Coordinates of C-alpha atoms in Angstrom, one line a residue:
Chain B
X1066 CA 4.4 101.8 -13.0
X1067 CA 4.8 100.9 -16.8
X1068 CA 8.1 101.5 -18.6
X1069 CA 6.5 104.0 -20.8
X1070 CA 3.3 105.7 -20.9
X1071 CA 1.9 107.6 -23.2
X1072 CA -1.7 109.3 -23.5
X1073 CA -3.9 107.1 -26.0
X1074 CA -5.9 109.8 -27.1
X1075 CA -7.5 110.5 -30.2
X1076 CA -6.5 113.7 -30.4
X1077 CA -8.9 115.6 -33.5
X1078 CA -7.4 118.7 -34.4
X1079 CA -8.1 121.0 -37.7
X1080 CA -5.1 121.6 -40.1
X1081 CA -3.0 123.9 -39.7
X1082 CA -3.2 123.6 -35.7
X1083 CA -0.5 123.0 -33.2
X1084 CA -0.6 119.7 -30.9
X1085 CA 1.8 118.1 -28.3
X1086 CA 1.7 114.6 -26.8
X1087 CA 3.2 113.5 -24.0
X1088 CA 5.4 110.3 -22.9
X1089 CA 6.0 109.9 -19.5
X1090 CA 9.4 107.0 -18.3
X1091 CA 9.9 105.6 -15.4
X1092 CA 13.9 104.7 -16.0
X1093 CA 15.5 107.6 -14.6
X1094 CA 18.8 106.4 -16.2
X1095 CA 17.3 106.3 -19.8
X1096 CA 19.4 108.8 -22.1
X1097 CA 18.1 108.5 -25.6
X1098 CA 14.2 108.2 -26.6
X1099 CA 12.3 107.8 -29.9
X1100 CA 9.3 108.9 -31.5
X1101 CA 7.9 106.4 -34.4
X1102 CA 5.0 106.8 -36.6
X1103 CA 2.9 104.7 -36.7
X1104 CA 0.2 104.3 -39.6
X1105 CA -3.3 102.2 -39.7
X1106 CA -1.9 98.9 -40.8
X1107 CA 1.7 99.4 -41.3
X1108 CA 4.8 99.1 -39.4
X1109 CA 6.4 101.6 -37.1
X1110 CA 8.8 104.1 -39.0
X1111 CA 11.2 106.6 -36.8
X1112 CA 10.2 109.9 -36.7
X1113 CA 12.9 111.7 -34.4
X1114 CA 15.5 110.6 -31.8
X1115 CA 16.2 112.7 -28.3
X1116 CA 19.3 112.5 -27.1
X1117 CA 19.5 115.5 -24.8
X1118 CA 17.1 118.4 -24.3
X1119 CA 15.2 118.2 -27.9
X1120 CA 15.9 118.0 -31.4
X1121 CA 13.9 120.1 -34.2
X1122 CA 13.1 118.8 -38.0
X1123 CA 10.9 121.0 -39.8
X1124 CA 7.8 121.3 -38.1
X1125 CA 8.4 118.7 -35.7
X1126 CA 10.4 119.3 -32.5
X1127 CA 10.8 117.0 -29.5
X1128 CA 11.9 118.2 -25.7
X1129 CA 13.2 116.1 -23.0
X1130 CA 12.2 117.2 -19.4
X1131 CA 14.7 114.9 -17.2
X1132 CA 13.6 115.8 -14.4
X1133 CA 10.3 114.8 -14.7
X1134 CA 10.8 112.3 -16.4
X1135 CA 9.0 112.9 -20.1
X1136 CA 9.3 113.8 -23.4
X1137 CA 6.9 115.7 -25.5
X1138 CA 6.2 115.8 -29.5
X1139 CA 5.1 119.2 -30.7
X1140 CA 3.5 118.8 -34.4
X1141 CA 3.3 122.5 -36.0
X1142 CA 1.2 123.4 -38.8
X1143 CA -0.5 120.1 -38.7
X1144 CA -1.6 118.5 -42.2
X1145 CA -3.4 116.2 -43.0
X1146 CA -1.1 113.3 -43.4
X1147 CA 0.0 113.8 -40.4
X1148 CA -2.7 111.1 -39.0
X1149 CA -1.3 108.4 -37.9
X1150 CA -0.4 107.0 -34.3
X1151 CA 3.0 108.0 -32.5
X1152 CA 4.3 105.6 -30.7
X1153 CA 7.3 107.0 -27.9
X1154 CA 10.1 104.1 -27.3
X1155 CA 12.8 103.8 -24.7
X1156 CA 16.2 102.1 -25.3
X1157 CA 17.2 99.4 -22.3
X1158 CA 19.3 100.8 -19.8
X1159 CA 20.2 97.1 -19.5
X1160 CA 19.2 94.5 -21.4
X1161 CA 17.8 94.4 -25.0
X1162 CA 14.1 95.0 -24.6
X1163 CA 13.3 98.7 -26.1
X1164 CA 10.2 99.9 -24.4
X1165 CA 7.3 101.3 -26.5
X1166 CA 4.0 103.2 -25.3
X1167 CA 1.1 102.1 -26.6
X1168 CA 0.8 105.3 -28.8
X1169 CA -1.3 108.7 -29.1
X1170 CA -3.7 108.4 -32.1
X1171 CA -3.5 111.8 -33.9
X1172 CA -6.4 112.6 -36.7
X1173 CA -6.0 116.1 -38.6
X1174 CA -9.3 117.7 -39.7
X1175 CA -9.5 119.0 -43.2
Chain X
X317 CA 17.4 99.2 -51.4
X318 CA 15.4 96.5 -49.9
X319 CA 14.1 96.6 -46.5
X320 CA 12.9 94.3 -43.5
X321 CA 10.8 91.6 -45.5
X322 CA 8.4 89.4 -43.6
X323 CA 6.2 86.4 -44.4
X324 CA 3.6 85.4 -45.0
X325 CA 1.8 89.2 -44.3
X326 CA -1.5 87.5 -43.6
X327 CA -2.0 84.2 -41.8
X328 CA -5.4 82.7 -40.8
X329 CA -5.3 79.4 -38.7
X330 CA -7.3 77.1 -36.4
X331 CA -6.5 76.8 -33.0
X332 CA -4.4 74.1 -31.8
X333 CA -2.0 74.4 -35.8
X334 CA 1.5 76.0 -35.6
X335 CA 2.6 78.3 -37.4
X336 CA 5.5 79.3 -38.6
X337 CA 6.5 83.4 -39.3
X338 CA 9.7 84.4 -41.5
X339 CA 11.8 87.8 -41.2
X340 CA 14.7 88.9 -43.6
X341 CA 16.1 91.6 -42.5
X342 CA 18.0 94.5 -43.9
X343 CA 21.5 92.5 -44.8
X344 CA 24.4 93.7 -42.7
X345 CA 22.1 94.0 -39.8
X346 CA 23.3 92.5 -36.8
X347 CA 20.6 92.9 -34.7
X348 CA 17.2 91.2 -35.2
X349 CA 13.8 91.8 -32.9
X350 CA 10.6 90.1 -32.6
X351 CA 7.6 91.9 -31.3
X352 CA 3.8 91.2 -30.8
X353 CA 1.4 94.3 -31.0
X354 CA -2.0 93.2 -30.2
X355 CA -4.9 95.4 -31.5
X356 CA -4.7 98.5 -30.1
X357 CA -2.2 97.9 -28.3
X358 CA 1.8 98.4 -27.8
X359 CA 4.9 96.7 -29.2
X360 CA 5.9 93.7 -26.7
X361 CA 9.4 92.6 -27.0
X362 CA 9.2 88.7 -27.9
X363 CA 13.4 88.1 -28.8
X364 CA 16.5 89.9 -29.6
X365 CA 19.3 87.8 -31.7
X366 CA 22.5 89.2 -32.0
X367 CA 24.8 87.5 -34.7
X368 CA 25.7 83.9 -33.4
X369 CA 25.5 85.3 -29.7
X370 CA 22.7 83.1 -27.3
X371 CA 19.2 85.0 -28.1
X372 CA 17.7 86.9 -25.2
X373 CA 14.1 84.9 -24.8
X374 CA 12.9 86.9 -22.3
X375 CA 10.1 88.5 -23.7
X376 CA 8.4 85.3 -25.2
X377 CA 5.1 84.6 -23.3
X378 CA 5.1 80.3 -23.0
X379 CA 7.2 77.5 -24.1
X380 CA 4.4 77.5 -27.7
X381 CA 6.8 80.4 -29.2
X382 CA 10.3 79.6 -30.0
X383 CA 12.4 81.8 -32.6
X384 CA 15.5 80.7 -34.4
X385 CA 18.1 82.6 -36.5
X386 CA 21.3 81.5 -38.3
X387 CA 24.3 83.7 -37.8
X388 CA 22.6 87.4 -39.2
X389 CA 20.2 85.8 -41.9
X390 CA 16.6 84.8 -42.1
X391 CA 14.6 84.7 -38.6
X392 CA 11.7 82.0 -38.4
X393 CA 9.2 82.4 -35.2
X394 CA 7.3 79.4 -34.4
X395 CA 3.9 79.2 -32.6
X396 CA 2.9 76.0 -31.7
X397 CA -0.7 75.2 -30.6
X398 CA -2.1 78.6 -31.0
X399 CA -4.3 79.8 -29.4
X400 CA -7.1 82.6 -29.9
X401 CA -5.1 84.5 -27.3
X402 CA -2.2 84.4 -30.0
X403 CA -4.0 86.9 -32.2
X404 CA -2.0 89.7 -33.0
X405 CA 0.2 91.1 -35.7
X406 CA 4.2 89.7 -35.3
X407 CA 6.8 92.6 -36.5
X408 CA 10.3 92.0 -36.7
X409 CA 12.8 94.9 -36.6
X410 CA 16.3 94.5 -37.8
X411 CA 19.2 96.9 -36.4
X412 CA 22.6 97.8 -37.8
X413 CA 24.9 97.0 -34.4
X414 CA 24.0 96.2 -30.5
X415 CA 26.4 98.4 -29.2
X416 CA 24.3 101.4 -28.8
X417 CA 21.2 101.5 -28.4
X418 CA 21.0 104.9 -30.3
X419 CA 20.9 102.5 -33.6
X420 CA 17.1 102.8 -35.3
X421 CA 15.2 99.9 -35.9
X422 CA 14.0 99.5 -39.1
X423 CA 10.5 97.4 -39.2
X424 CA 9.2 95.1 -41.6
X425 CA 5.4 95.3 -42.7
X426 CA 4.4 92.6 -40.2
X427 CA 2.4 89.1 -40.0
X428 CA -1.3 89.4 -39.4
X429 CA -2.1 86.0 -37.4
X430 CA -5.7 85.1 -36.6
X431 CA -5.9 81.8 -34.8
X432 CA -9.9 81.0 -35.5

């Protein structure tokens, strides 16, 4: 099983809509996750941390389900420049690799 | 002020040439990170520096790549003999301590290498 996976997508939706992804982890020890955004072209940029059950900014919010093992990203309101690709990223429990899916490509209708 | 700066952003080279990738990273940072995202595909972890500790090489896939970095400056990666294979775009992330992984990365804009 892969470190992190993550549903590739695309996932279309008009603006204005609600959409969630999902990250699945196979660590069970891992404490502290990461969304980043990732645009066409560009690096990856944080979006939120998780530390324990969720965290909230704005019309973002991301919840941690430990025991089984994922973590969502619920985008409210979506606009357009929301499109991009989110990319979910797991700290080492040991170690220094951090673990990053291979990202859900998100494309906002206007 | 300034960010994770990488050169050059756009490398095109025939296979069998090395080439060599450069990362300055935010100053103060501590931590430095190599990574390889191939298209359409996810981050791999290359090599962590911290300060003058011994790099962790783990994540480099053959003896072609090698990475150096003096104390918490400049970062080169080296690819020698690439290989088509060795197509990909080479991020390097810079961190402000190792002591918690809670730290963000911050990424630089990337190399684009195309070994022809």
């Amino acid at each position: 099983r892969k470190e992190v996976e993550q549903d590739p997508g695309p996932f279309n939706v008009p603006e204005g809509a609600t959409v969630a992804f999902n990250c699945t982890y196979s660590n069970s020890a891992s404490q502290s996750f990461f969304w980043y955004r990732q645009d066409c072209r560009k690096e990856p940029k944080l979006l939120m941390s998780v530390y324990s059950s969720g965290n909230e900014d704005g019309r973002f919010t991301a919840q941690l389900n430990r025991a089984s093992q994922y973590i969502s990203l619920l985008i409210r309101d979506s606009k357009l420049s929301d499109s991009a690709t989110y990319l979910c990223v797991v700290p080492p429990d040991t170690g220094n690799q951090f673990y990053f899916g291979t990202g859900t490509s998100l494309t906002v209708i206007p | 002020g300034a960010g994770v700066s990488q050169s050059p952003s756009n490398k095109v080279t025939e296979k069998g040439k090395d080439v060599e990738l450069r990362c300055d990273p935010i100053s103060g940072h501590t931590a430095l990170y190599w990574y390889r995202q191939r298209l359409g595909q996810g981050l791999e972890f290359l090599i962590y520096f911290q300060g003058n500790s011994a790099p962790d090489k783990s994540g480099l896939p053959s003896d072609r790549f090698s990475a150096e970095r003096t104390g918490e400056s400049v970062s080169t990666l080296t690819i020698q003999r690439t290989q088509q294979e060795d197509s990909a775009v080479y991020l390097c992330a810079s961190k402000t301590r190792d002591m918690t992984v809670t730290d963000t990365q911050y990424f630089g804009p990337g190399t684009r290498l195309t070994v022809l």
